[in-house]
Coordinates of C-alpha atoms and ligand atoms in Angstrom, one line a residue:
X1 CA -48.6 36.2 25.6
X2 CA -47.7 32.4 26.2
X3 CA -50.9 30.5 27.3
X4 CA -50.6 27.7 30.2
X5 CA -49.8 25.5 28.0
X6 CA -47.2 26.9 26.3
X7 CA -45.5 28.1 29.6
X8 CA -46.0 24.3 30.9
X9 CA -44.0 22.8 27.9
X10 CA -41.1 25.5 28.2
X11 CA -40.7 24.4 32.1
X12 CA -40.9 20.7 31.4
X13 CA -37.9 21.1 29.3
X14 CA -36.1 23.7 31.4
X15 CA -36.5 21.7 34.6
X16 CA -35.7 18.3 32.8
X17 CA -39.6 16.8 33.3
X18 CA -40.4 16.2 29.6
X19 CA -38.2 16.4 26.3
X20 CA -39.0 16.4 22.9
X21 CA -38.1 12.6 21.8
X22 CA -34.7 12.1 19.3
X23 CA -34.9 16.4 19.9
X24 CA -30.7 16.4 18.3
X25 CA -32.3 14.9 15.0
X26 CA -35.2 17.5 14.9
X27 CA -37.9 15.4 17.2
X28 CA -39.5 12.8 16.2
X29 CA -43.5 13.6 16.0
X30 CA -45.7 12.9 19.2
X31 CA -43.1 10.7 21.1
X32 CA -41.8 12.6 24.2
X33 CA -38.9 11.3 26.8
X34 CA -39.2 11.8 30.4
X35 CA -36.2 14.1 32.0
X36 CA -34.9 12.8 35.8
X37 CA -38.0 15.0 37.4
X38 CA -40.6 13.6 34.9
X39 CA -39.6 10.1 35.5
X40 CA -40.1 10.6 39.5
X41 CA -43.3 12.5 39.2
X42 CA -44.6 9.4 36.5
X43 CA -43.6 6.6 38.6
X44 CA -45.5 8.7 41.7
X45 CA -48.2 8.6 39.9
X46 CA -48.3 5.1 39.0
X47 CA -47.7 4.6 42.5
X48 CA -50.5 6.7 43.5
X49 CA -52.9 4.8 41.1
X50 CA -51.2 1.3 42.3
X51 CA -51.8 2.1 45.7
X52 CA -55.2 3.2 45.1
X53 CA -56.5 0.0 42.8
X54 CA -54.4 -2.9 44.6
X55 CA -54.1 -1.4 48.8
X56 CA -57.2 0.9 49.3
X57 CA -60.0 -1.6 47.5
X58 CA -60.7 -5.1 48.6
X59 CA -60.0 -8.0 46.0
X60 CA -57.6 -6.4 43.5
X61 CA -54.2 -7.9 42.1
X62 CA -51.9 -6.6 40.0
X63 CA -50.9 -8.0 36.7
X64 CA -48.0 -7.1 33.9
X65 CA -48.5 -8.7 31.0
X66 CA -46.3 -8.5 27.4
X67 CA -46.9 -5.8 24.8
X68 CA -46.6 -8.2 22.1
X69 CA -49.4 -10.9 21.6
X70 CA -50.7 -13.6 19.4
X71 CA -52.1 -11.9 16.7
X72 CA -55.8 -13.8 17.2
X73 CA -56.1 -11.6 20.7
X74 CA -56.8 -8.6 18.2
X75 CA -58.8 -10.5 16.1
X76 CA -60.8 -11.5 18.8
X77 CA -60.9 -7.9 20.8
X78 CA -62.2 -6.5 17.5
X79 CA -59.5 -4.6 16.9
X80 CA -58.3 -5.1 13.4
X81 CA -61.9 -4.2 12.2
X82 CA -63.9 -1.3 11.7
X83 CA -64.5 -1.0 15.5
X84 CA -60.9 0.2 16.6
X85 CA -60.9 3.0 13.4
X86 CA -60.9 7.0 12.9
X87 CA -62.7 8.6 10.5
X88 CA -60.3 10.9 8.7
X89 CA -61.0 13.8 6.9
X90 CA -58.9 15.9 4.9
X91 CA -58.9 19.5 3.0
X92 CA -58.4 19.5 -0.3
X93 CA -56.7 22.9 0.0
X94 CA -54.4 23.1 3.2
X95 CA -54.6 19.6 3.4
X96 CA -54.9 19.2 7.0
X97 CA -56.2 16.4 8.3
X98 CA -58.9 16.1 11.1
X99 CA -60.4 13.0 12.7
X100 CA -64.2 13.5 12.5
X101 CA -64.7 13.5 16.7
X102 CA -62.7 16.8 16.5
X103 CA -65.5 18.6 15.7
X104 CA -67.6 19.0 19.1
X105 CA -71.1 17.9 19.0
X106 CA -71.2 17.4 15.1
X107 CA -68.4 14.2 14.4
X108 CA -70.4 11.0 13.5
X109 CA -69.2 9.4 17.2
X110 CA -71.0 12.0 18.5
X111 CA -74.3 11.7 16.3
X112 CA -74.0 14.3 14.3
X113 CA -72.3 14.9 10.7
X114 CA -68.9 16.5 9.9
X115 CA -68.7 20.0 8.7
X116 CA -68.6 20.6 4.7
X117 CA -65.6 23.1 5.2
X118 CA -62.2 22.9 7.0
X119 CA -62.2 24.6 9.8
X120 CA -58.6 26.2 9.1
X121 CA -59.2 27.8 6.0
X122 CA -62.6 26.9 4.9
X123 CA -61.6 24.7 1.9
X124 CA -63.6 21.4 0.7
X125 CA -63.2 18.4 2.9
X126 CA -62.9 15.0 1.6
X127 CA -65.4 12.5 2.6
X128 CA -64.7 10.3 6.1
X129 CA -62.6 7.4 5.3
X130 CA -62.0 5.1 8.2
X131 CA -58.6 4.5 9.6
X132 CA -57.4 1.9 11.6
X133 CA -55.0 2.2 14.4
X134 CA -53.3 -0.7 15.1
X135 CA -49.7 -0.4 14.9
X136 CA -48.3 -3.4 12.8
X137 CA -44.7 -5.2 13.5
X138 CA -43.3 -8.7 12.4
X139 CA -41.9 -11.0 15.1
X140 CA -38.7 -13.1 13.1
X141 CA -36.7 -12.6 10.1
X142 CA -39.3 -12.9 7.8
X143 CA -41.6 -9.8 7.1
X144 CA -44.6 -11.7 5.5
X145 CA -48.2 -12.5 7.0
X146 CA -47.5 -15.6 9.0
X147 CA -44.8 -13.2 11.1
X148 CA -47.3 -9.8 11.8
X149 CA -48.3 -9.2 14.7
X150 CA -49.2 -5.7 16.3
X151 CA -48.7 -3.4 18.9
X152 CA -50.9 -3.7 22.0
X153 CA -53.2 -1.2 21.9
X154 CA -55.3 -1.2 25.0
X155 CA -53.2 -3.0 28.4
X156 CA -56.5 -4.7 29.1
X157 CA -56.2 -7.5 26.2
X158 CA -53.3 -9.4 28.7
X159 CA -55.8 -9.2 31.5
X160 CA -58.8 -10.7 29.9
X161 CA -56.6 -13.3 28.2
X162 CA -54.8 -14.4 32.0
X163 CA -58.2 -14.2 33.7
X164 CA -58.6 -17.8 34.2
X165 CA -54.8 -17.8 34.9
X166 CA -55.1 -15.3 38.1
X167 CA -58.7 -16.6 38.8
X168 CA -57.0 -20.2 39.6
X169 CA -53.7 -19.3 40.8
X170 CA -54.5 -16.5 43.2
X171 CA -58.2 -18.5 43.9
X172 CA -60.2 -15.7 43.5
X173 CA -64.1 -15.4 43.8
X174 CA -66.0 -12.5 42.0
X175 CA -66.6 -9.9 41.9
X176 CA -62.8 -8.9 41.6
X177 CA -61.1 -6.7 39.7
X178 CA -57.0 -6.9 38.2
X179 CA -55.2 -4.3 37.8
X180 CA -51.9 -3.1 35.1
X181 CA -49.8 0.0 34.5
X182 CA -48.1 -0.4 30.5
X183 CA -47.5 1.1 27.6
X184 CA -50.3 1.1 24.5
X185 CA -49.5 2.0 21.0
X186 CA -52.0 3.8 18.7
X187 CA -51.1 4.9 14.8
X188 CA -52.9 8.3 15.6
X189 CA -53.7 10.4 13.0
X190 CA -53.7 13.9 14.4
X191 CA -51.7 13.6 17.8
X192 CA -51.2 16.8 19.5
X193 CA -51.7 19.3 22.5
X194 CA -48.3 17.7 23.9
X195 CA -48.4 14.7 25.4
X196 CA -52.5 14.9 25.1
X197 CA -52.2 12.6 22.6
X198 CA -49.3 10.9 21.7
X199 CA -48.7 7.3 19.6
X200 CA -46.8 5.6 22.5
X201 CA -48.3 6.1 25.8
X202 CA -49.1 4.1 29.0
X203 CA -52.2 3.2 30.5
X204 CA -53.4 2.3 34.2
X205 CA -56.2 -0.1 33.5
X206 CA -58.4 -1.9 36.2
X207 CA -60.6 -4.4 34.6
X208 CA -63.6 -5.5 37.6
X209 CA -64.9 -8.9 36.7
X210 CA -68.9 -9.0 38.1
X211 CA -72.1 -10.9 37.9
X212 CA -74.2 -10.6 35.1
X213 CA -76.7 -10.0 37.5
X214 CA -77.5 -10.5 41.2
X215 CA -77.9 -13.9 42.6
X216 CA -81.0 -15.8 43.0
X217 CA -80.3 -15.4 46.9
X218 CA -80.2 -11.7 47.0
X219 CA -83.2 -11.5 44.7
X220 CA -85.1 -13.4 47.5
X221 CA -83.4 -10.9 50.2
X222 CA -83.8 -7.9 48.5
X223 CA -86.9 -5.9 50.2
X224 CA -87.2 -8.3 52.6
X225 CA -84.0 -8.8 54.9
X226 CA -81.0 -6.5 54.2
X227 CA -77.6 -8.5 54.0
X228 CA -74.5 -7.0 55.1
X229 CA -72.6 -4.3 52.8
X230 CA -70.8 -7.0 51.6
X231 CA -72.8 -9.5 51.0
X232 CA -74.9 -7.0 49.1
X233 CA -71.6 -5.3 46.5
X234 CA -71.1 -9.0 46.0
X235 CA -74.1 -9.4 44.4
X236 CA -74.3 -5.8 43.1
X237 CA -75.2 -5.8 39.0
X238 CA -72.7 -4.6 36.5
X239 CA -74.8 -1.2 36.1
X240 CA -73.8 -0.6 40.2
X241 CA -70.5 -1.5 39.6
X242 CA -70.3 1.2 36.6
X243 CA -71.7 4.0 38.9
X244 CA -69.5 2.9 41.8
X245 CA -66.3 2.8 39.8
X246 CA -67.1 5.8 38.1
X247 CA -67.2 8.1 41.8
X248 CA -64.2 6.3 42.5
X249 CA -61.8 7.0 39.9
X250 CA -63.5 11.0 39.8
X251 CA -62.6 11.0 43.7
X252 CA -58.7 9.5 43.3
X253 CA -57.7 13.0 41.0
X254 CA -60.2 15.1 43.6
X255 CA -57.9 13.5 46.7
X256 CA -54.6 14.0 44.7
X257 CA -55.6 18.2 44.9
X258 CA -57.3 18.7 41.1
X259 CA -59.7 21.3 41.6
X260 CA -63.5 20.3 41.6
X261 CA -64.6 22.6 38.9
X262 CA -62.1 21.5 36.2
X263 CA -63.3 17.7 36.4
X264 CA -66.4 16.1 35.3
X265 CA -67.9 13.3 34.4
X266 CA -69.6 13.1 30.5
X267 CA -71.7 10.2 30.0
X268 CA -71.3 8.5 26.4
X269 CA -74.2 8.6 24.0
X270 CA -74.7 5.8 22.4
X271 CA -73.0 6.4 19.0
X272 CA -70.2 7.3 20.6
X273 CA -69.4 3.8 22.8
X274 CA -66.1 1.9 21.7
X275 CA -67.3 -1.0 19.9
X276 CA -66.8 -3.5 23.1
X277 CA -68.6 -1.1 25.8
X278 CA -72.7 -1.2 26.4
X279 CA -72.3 1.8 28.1
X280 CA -69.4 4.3 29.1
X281 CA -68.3 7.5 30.8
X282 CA -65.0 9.8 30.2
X283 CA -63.9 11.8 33.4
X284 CA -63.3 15.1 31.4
X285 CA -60.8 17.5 33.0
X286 CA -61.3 21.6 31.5
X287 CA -57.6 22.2 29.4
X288 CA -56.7 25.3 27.7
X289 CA -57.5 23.6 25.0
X290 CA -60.9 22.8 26.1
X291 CA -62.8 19.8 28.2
X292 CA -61.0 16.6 27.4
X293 CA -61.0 12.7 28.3
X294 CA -58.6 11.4 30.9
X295 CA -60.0 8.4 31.8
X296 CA -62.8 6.0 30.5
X297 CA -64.7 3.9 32.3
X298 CA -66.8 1.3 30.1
X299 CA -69.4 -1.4 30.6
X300 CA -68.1 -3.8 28.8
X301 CA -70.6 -6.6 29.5
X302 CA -69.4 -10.0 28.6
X303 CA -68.1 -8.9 25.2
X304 CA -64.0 -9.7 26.1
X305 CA -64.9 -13.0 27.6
X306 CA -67.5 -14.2 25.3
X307 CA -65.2 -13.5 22.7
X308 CA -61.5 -15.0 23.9
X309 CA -63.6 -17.7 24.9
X310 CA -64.8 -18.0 21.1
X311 CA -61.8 -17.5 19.2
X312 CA -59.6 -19.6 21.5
X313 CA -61.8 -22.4 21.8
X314 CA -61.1 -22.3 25.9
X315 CA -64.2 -21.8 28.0
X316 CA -64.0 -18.7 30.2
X317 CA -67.3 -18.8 32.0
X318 CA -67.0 -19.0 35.6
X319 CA -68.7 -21.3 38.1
X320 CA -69.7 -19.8 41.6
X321 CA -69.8 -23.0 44.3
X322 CA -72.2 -20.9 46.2
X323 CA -75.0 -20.1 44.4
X324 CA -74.0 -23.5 42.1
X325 CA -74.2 -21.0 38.7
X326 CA -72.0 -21.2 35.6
X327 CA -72.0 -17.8 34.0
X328 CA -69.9 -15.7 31.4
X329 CA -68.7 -12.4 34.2
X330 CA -69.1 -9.1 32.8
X331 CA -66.7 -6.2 33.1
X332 CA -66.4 -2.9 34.5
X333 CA -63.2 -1.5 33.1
X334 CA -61.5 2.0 34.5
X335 CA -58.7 3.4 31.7
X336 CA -56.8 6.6 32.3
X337 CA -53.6 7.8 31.0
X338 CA -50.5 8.0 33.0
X339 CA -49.2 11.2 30.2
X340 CA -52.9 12.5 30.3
X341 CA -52.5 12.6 33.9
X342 CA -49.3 13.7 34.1
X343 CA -50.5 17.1 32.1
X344 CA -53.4 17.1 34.1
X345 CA -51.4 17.4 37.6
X346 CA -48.8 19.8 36.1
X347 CA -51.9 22.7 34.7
X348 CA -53.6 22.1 38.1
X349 CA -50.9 22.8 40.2
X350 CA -49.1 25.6 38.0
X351 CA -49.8 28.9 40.2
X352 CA -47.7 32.6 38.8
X353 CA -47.7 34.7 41.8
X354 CA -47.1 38.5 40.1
X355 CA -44.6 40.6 42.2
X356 CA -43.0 37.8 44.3
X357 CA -43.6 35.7 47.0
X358 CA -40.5 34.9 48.5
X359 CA -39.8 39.1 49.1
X360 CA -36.1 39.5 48.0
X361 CA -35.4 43.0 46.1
X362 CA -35.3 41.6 42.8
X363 CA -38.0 39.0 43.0
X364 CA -40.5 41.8 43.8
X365 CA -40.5 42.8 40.0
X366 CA -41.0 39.6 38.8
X367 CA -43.4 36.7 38.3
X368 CA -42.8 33.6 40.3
X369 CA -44.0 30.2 39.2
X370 CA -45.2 27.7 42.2
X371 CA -46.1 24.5 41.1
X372 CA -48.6 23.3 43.8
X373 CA -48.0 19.6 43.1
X374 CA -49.7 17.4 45.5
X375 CA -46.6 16.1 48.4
X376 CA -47.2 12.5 46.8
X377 CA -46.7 13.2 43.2
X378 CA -43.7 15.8 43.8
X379 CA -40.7 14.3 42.2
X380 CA -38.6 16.0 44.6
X381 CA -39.9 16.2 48.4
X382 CA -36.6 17.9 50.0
X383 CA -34.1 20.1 49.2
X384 CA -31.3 20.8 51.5
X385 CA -29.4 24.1 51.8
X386 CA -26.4 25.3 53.6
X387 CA -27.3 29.2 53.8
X388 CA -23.5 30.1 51.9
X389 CA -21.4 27.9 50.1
X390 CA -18.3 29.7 50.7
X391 CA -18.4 28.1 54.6
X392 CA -16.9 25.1 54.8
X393 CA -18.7 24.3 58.0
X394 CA -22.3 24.8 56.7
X395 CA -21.5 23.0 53.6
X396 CA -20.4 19.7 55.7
X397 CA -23.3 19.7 58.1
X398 CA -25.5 20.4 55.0
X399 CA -23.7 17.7 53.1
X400 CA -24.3 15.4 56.0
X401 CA -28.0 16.0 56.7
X402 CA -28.2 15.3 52.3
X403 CA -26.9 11.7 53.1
X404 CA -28.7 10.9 56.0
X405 CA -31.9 11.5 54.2
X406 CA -31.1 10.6 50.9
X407 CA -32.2 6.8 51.7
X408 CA -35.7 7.7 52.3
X409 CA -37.1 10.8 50.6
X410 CA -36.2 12.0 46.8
X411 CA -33.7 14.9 48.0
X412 CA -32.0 17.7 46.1
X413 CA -28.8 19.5 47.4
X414 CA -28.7 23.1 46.5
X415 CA -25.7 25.5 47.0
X416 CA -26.2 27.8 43.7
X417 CA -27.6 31.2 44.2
X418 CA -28.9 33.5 47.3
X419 CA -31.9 32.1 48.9
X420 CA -34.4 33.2 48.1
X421 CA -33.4 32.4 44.7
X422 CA -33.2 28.9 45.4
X423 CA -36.3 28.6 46.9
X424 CA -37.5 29.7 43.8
X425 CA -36.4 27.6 41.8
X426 CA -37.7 24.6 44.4
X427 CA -41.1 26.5 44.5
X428 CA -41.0 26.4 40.6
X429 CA -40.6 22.1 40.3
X430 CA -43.1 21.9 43.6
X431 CA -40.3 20.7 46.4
X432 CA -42.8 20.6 49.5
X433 CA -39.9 21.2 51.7
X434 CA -36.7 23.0 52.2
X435 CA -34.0 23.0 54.7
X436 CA -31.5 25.3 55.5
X437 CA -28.8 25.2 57.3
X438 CA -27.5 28.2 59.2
X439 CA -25.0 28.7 62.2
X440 CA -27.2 28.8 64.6
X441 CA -27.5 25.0 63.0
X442 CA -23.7 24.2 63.9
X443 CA -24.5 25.3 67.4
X444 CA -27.9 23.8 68.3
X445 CA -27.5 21.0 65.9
X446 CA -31.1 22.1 64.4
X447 CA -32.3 23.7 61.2
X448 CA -35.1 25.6 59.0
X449 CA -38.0 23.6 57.5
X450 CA -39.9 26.2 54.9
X451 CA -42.9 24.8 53.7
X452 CA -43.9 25.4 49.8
X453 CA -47.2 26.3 50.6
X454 CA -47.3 28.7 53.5
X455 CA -44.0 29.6 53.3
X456 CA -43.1 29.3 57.2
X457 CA -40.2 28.1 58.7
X458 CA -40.1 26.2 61.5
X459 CA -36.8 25.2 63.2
X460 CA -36.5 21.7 64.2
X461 CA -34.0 19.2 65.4
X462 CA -31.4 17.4 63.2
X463 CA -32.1 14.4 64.6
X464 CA -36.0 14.2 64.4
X465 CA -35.8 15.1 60.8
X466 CA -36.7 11.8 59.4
X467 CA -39.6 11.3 61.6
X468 CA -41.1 14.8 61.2
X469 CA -40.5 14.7 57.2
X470 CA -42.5 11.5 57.1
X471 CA -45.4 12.9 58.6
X472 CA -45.5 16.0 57.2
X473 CA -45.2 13.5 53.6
X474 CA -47.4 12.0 54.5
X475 CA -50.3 14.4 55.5
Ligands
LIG1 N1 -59.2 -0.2 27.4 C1 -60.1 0.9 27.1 C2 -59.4 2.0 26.4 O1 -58.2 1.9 26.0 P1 -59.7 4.5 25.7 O2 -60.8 5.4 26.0 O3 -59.4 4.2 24.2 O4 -60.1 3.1 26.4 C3 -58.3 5.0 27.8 O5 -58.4 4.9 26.4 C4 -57.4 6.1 28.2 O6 -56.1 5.9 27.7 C5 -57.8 7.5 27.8 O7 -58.7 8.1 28.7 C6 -56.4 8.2 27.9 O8 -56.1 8.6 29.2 C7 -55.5 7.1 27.4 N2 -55.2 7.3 26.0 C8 -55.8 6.7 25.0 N3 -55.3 7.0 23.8 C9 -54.3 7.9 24.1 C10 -53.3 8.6 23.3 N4 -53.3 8.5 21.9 N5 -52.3 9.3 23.9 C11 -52.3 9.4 25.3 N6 -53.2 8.8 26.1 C12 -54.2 8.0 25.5

């Protein structure tokens, strides 16, 4: 019997959301392409997060900086050295490799040793050798030293690199935070679980730049004379930030309709911190394959600054005109995946409802897939459906309520099939609504709404369609 997972992959490909990558050459390991619904339900998503980060919070901007960079930004991050590594360990006999965090509770990240025996087949393991991940390219003709450069391998590098940039030109005061949706590259050694963990993937990453700690002013205030709510986040420390960010970002999947008790958030021991963070937290959501990271969100103290500002020779402190202080800001970063939530929306939302929901003869028998998909992150959020194809009459009214609507909502037109079939296969890619158009239609110049979720149909006027779609969109 297919698990979740396995069901999930098969209807990506059958209902064009993912594809194996270069699949007519055999695939090409990890890389995965997204299909005409996977591309709408990615970029809703990275609207969603957009939104979120740069509308709903006070003080963010947006950024999109190149994937290629000066080779010094890595030496700078860290990230050529030991820090960005895996340790790799590998049977003797089956030869399978494993990175040494694989093995829950007992990796060295996590403070404990690696097993003596593979887990596959019990066979010797080699001893951990350290792996970096950087992926390596040459800019020019010339393939020697002077040319390499790498792959970016975290989005945040071209935010901490333009923060005196965005600081000036957009006149910003701290705390503020800039925000960036890109791809990262990382020379994984064991990707897997399907687009889990891939080589090429993209990142939403909000980097918060704060004090290092509160002001002299709000020192004086504090137990004395409250200041406003303002006054008092502005001079929050980096360690409120970290616990405000962190009920954020575990709120934003909660609002988006991923169920309470497959989320939580797993506070990083101290072995297990990335090399820049003092102190860090994964929001962990439960896969069939077990509890996972989706998103990190790290202290990183002053660590990028301090650093850029080292290696490049440009100081990067920053001087507040209020409290007349020069200081280096620290960082509150928030890093999820746009694949990891991709996955994570598509295993929350897939529902099999045995026997049928939609009642005709034959569906009775079967199993019906209903992919609960919040109305934001559907790729397709109306279908429209003349009751017969063989009816010229339905088919042009249908064809004409298609184009009136196509300009503002992702539509599908759908003549294939009985009804309830089609509905099925909208229920099975999460359409929230569909339309059909009967004669009664032709007469009264109305038509069906079904909703996905309750199923009930609600006749309503041809020409308040646009205004009633929106709202129901947007509730
Ligand atoms: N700037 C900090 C940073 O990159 P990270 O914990 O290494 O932190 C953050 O990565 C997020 O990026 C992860 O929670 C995950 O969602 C995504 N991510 C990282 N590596 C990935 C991979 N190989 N495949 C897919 N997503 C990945």
């Amino acid at each position: 019997m297919a698990n979740n997972l396995e069901k999930i992959i098969s209807l990506c490909k059958r209902r064009g959301f993912i594809f194996q990558s270069s699949e007519i050459y055999g695939g090409f390991s990890s890389c995965y392409d997204f299909g005409p619904l996977g591309v709408e339900m990615k970029n809703n998503i990275k609207k969603a997060w957009w939104d979120e980060m740069a509308k709903n919070h006070d003080n963010i901007v947006g950024l999109d900086a190149s994937i290629l960079m000066s080779p010094k930004v890595w030496q700078a991050s860290g990230h050529l050295t030991a820090g960005f590594a895996d340790e790799l360990v590998e049977c003797k006999n089956c030869h399978k490799r494993f990175r040494s965090d694989e093995f829950e509770g007992q990796g060295r990240d996590r403070g404990g040793t690696v097993p003596q025996k593979c887990p596959e087949c019990g066979g010797e393991l080699t001893e951990p050798k350290k792996f970096n991940l950087m992926m390596k390219t040459f800019v020019g003709p010339v393939e020697d030293e002077a040319a390499t450069t790498y792959l970016r391998a975290e989005t945040c590098q071209g935010i901490y690199v333009n923060f005196e940039n965005v600081l000036n030109s957009m006149r910003l005061k701290i705390p503020f935070g800039i925000c960036q949706i890109g791809k990262s590259f990382r020379n994984e050694i064991t990707p897997g679980d399907f687009i889990y963990r891939t080589r090429e993937f993209e990142q939403m990453e909000m980097q918060w730049f704060c004090r290092p700690s509160a002001s002299k002013t709000t020192r004086n205030r504090r137990g004395t004379k409250r200041g406003t709510d303002a006054e008092e986040k502005n001079n929050w420390r980096p360690d409120d930030w970290f616990e405000y960010w962190k009920k954020e970002r575990l709120n934003w999947y909660l609002k988006l309709g991923i169920k309470k008790e497959n989320l939580r958030i797993r506070g990083h021991k101290k072995e297990e911190l990335p090399h820049y963070a003092i102190a860090g937290a994964d929001i962990e959501y439960k896969f069939p394959f077990g509890w996972k990271e989706i998103e990190g969100i790290h202290n990183r103290g002053d660590f990028d600054l301090k650093n850029h500002s080292k290696f490049s020779g440009k100081d990067l402190s920053y001087y507040d005109e209020e409290t007349k202080e020069k200081y280096i800001p620290h960082i509150i970063e928030t890093s999820g995946g746009v694949g990891r939530s991709f996955l994570v929306f598509l295993i929350d939302a897939y529902q099999e409802i045995k026997g049928g929901r939609t009642k005709t003869t034959k569906a009775t028998k079967e199993i019906e897939i209903l992919l609960k998909l919040d109305k934001k992150l559907a790729p397709i959020k109306v279908a429209i459906l003349p009751l017969v194809r063989n009816k010229p009459e339905l088919v042009k009214k249908a064809t004409e309520v298609y184009q009136m609507l196509k300009p503002y909502f992702a539509c599908q037109y759908d003549e294939l099939g009985s009804i309830g079939r089609r509905y099925r296969r909208l229920d099975e890619i999460g359409v929230p609504f569909a339309l059909t158009i009967d004669f009664e239609s032709l007469k009264q110049e109305d038509l069906t709404v079904r909703d996905r979720d309750t199923m009930k149909q609600e006749r309503v006027k041809i020409k308040d369609l646009i205004k009633i779609l929106k709202e129901k969109l947007e509730n």
